[in-house]
XYZ file of C-alpha atoms in Angstrom:
104
model
C 108.680 63.887 83.428
C 108.587 60.110 84.843
C 109.207 57.797 83.035
C 109.407 53.872 82.808
C 111.594 50.945 82.554
C 110.598 47.635 81.541
C 113.028 45.133 82.472
C 112.701 41.103 81.192
C 114.302 37.896 80.963
C 114.146 35.991 77.707
C 115.611 32.690 76.607
C 118.177 33.678 73.704
C 120.140 36.837 71.868
C 117.349 35.791 69.554
C 113.813 36.449 70.613
C 115.819 39.445 73.016
C 116.709 41.421 69.599
C 112.781 40.274 68.084
C 111.227 42.034 71.586
C 113.744 44.817 71.647
C 113.647 45.538 67.037
C 109.228 44.712 67.837
C 108.555 47.665 70.205
C 111.589 50.675 69.141
C 109.282 49.657 65.209
C 106.165 50.317 67.022
C 107.339 53.529 69.338
C 106.309 51.366 71.760
C 110.053 51.716 73.763
C 112.812 55.113 72.760
C 115.817 52.770 73.879
C 116.046 48.770 74.352
C 119.137 47.815 76.227
C 119.598 43.894 75.883
C 123.440 42.471 78.630
C 125.172 39.602 78.995
C 123.928 36.165 79.844
C 122.809 35.657 83.103
C 122.139 32.260 84.903
C 118.810 32.231 86.866
C 117.954 30.075 89.158
C 114.135 29.299 90.368
C 111.176 27.190 90.800
C 108.915 25.769 88.128
C 106.335 24.022 88.112
C 107.268 22.799 91.402
C 111.489 21.855 90.259
C 114.142 23.591 90.846
C 115.663 25.072 87.858
C 118.820 26.894 85.787
C 118.613 28.265 82.787
C 121.269 31.384 81.218
C 118.766 34.212 80.321
C 119.381 37.361 78.548
C 118.060 40.842 80.361
C 116.309 43.118 78.486
C 115.645 46.545 79.319
C 113.599 49.012 77.585
C 112.820 52.616 78.553
C 109.433 54.132 77.856
C 106.192 56.165 78.894
C 104.312 54.463 81.907
C 100.667 55.118 79.724
C 102.049 52.236 77.353
C 103.626 50.604 79.987
C 100.066 47.936 78.934
C 100.251 47.760 75.131
C 104.097 47.216 75.644
C 103.560 44.883 78.676
C 101.497 42.691 75.300
C 104.070 43.437 72.368
C 105.992 41.552 75.305
C 104.319 39.229 75.707
C 103.242 38.162 72.155
C 106.495 38.054 70.898
C 108.024 36.448 73.817
C 108.190 32.127 74.261
C 107.980 31.711 78.429
C 104.319 30.862 79.476
C 104.873 33.523 82.033
C 107.823 36.192 80.931
C 109.094 38.290 83.367
C 108.045 41.495 82.692
C 109.059 44.251 85.804
C 108.124 48.374 85.699
C 110.386 50.326 87.446
C 109.916 54.191 87.241
C 113.086 55.662 85.619
C 114.284 58.780 87.484
C 116.906 60.478 84.946
C 118.949 63.473 82.734
C 115.953 66.263 81.572
C 116.701 65.762 77.657
C 117.278 62.055 78.639
C 113.516 61.941 79.557
C 112.617 64.136 76.608
C 115.002 62.214 74.136
C 112.514 59.270 75.454
C 109.342 61.232 75.575
C 109.464 62.566 71.409
C 110.268 58.369 70.479
C 107.344 57.303 72.085
C 104.623 59.693 71.022
C 101.244 58.361 72.960
């Protein structure tokens, strides 16, 4: 039973918490992990930017990916939020727990 990890970077802890709580309450994710701040270096609108961001990892079902992404976009302040989908393999009981917490 494959599951999905969705990763995004947020401008601050409040945004990361808002997205995490929104997806958990809507049952679009079973779990959210907010990580320590990172420094991101990227090109945006012709300039090289350096920004401190908060990584957020969400675990969900693949069939909820589109709805989860829409909710992230709704809550995220970036014009182009990074939303990465990564297949998730894990122990069977953890995957079953994700399935139980994210009914389709």
